């Protein structure tokens, strides 16, 4: 079993999946992961399938160098409308979502009730190749693979607050603010 950077808060209501040394660009995979973090599992799958069909775009927030601009960036309120459609990382994430869904079903969890609670993309060791240049020189020709891990968990049910809770005691700071707001706090001397 691979080692994860974080454990689920309630392991009985969570499932996880991950991949190591995936041959896709780290920077693009990070942006795809950031886009789907916090989404429901079916919504994340729909979003990624729409990205493959070019109906929606992945917002590029951190690694924006050389990234184009498109009107689809307005759908996600992307700064500068910097978006992209990174096919290869999206396919890897779709495979991981399928895997984590199967892991959840084997634990008896309903995939419709799951949200992506943790997503992490790390750089993997670069794979070295070389390219031959003019005048007998050789340059590095490396790829930037990544490790991806996902944890999905069931949404917690909201608990209603009881109406008969006692009011908490006001702090000294809150009492001082009330005094200042009501008259300045200094008595006029005669």
Coordinates of C-alpha atoms in Angstrom, one line a residue:
X1 CA 0.0 0.0 0.0
X2 CA 1.5 3.4 -0.9
X3 CA 2.2 6.0 1.7
X4 CA -0.1 9.0 1.7
X5 CA 0.8 12.4 3.0
X6 CA -2.4 12.6 5.0
X7 CA -4.9 10.1 6.5
X8 CA -8.6 10.6 6.2
X9 CA -10.3 12.0 9.3
X10 CA -12.8 9.1 9.4
X11 CA -11.2 6.1 7.4
X12 CA -14.5 4.2 7.4
X13 CA -16.2 6.9 5.5
X14 CA -13.3 7.7 3.1
X15 CA -11.5 6.1 0.2
X16 CA -8.2 6.9 -1.4
X17 CA -6.2 6.4 -4.6
X18 CA -2.9 7.5 -6.0
X19 CA -0.4 7.2 -8.7
X20 CA 3.4 7.6 -8.7
X21 CA 5.8 8.5 -11.4
X22 CA 3.0 9.5 -13.8
X23 CA 4.3 10.6 -17.2
X24 CA 2.5 13.9 -17.3
X25 CA 3.7 17.5 -16.6
X26 CA 3.7 18.3 -12.9
X27 CA 2.6 21.9 -13.4
X28 CA -0.4 21.1 -15.6
X29 CA -1.4 18.2 -13.2
X30 CA -1.3 20.6 -10.3
X31 CA -3.7 23.0 -11.9
X32 CA -6.1 20.2 -12.8
X33 CA -6.0 18.9 -9.3
X34 CA -6.6 22.4 -7.8
X35 CA -9.6 22.8 -10.1
X36 CA -11.4 19.6 -8.9
X37 CA -10.5 19.8 -5.2
X38 CA -13.6 20.1 -3.1
X39 CA -16.0 19.0 -5.9
X40 CA -18.4 16.1 -5.6
X41 CA -17.2 12.9 -7.4
X42 CA -19.8 13.0 -10.2
X43 CA -19.3 16.7 -10.7
X44 CA -15.5 16.3 -10.9
X45 CA -16.0 13.6 -13.5
X46 CA -18.4 15.7 -15.6
X47 CA -16.0 18.7 -15.4
X48 CA -13.0 16.6 -16.6
X49 CA -15.0 15.1 -19.4
X50 CA -16.1 18.6 -20.5
X51 CA -12.5 19.7 -20.5
X52 CA -11.7 16.8 -22.9
X53 CA -14.5 18.0 -25.1
X54 CA -13.3 21.6 -24.8
X55 CA -16.7 22.7 -23.3
X56 CA -15.0 23.9 -20.0
X57 CA -11.4 24.9 -19.3
X58 CA -9.0 24.4 -16.4
X59 CA -8.0 27.7 -14.7
X60 CA -4.3 28.2 -14.5
X61 CA -3.6 30.0 -11.2
X62 CA 0.0 29.4 -10.2
X63 CA 1.9 28.2 -13.3
X64 CA 0.7 30.7 -15.8
X65 CA 3.9 31.2 -17.9
X66 CA 3.1 30.7 -21.6
X67 CA -0.5 30.1 -20.9
X68 CA -3.1 31.4 -23.3
X69 CA -6.2 33.4 -22.5
X70 CA -9.7 32.4 -23.4
X71 CA -13.3 33.5 -22.8
X72 CA -14.0 30.3 -21.0
X73 CA -11.9 31.6 -18.1
X74 CA -14.8 33.9 -17.2
X75 CA -16.9 30.8 -16.3
X76 CA -14.5 30.1 -13.4
X77 CA -13.6 33.7 -12.6
X78 CA -9.9 33.0 -13.6
X79 CA -7.6 36.0 -13.2
X80 CA -6.7 37.2 -16.6
X81 CA -8.8 34.4 -18.2
X82 CA -5.7 32.2 -18.2
X83 CA -7.0 28.7 -18.9
X84 CA -6.0 25.6 -20.7
X85 CA -7.2 22.1 -21.8
X86 CA -4.4 19.8 -20.6
X87 CA -5.5 16.4 -22.1
X88 CA -2.9 14.1 -20.6
X89 CA -3.3 15.1 -16.9
X90 CA -7.1 15.2 -17.3
X91 CA -7.0 11.5 -18.5
X92 CA -4.8 10.5 -15.5
X93 CA -7.2 12.2 -13.1
X94 CA -10.2 10.5 -14.8
X95 CA -8.5 7.2 -14.2
X96 CA -7.8 8.0 -10.6
X97 CA -11.4 9.1 -10.0
X98 CA -12.5 5.8 -11.5
X99 CA -10.1 4.0 -9.2
X100 CA -11.1 5.9 -6.1
X101 CA -14.8 5.3 -6.9
X102 CA -14.2 1.5 -7.1
X103 CA -12.3 1.7 -3.8
X104 CA -15.2 3.5 -2.2
X105 CA -17.8 1.0 -3.5
X106 CA -15.7 -1.9 -2.1
X107 CA -16.0 -0.2 1.3
X108 CA -19.7 0.2 0.9
X109 CA -19.8 3.9 0.3
X110 CA -22.2 5.6 -2.2
X111 CA -20.2 7.5 -4.9
X112 CA -22.8 10.2 -5.2
X113 CA -22.2 11.3 -1.6
X114 CA -18.5 11.6 -1.9
X115 CA -16.4 14.8 -2.2
X116 CA -12.7 15.2 -2.9
X117 CA -11.5 16.2 0.5
X118 CA -7.7 15.9 -0.2
X119 CA -5.8 16.2 -3.5
X120 CA -2.0 16.5 -3.8
X121 CA 0.4 16.6 -6.7
X122 CA 4.1 16.3 -6.0
X123 CA 7.1 16.5 -8.4
X124 CA 8.7 13.1 -9.1
X125 CA 12.3 12.5 -10.1
X126 CA 13.0 13.8 -13.5
X127 CA 13.6 11.3 -16.3
X128 CA 16.8 12.1 -18.1
X129 CA 17.4 11.9 -21.9
X130 CA 19.6 13.9 -24.1
X131 CA 19.3 15.8 -27.3
X132 CA 22.1 16.5 -29.8
X133 CA 22.8 20.1 -30.8
X134 CA 24.9 21.8 -33.4
X135 CA 28.7 21.9 -33.2
X136 CA 28.8 18.6 -31.3
X137 CA 27.1 19.8 -28.1
X138 CA 24.6 17.8 -26.0
X139 CA 21.8 19.2 -23.9
X140 CA 19.5 17.7 -21.3
X141 CA 16.1 16.6 -22.5
X142 CA 14.1 15.8 -19.4
X143 CA 10.5 15.2 -18.5
X144 CA 8.8 16.3 -15.3
X145 CA 6.6 13.5 -14.0
X146 CA 4.5 13.7 -10.9
X147 CA 2.9 11.8 -8.0
X148 CA -0.9 12.3 -7.5
X149 CA -3.0 11.3 -4.5
X150 CA -6.7 11.7 -3.9
X151 CA -8.8 11.1 -0.8
X152 CA -12.6 11.3 -1.1
X153 CA -14.9 11.3 1.9
X154 CA -18.6 11.4 2.6
X155 CA -20.1 14.7 3.4
X156 CA -20.8 15.3 7.1
X157 CA -24.5 15.8 7.9
X158 CA -25.2 19.3 9.2
X159 CA -26.2 19.3 12.8
X160 CA -28.9 21.8 13.9
X161 CA -27.8 24.1 16.7
X162 CA -30.1 23.7 19.7
X163 CA -32.1 26.9 20.5
X164 CA -31.8 26.6 24.3
X165 CA -28.0 27.1 24.5
X166 CA -26.9 29.6 27.1
X167 CA -25.4 32.8 25.8
X168 CA -21.7 32.9 26.3
X169 CA -20.2 35.6 28.5
X170 CA -18.9 38.7 26.6
X171 CA -15.2 39.2 26.7
X172 CA -13.6 42.3 28.1
X173 CA -12.7 43.5 24.7
X174 CA -16.3 43.2 23.5
X175 CA -17.6 45.0 26.6
X176 CA -15.0 47.8 26.0
X177 CA -16.2 48.1 22.4
X178 CA -19.8 48.5 23.5
X179 CA -18.9 51.2 26.0
X180 CA -16.9 53.2 23.3
X181 CA -19.8 52.9 20.8
X182 CA -22.3 54.1 23.3
X183 CA -20.6 57.3 24.5
X184 CA -16.9 57.5 24.6
X185 CA -16.3 55.9 28.1
X186 CA -15.1 59.2 29.8
X187 CA -17.4 61.0 32.2
X188 CA -17.5 64.8 31.8
X189 CA -16.0 66.6 34.9
X190 CA -17.6 69.7 36.3

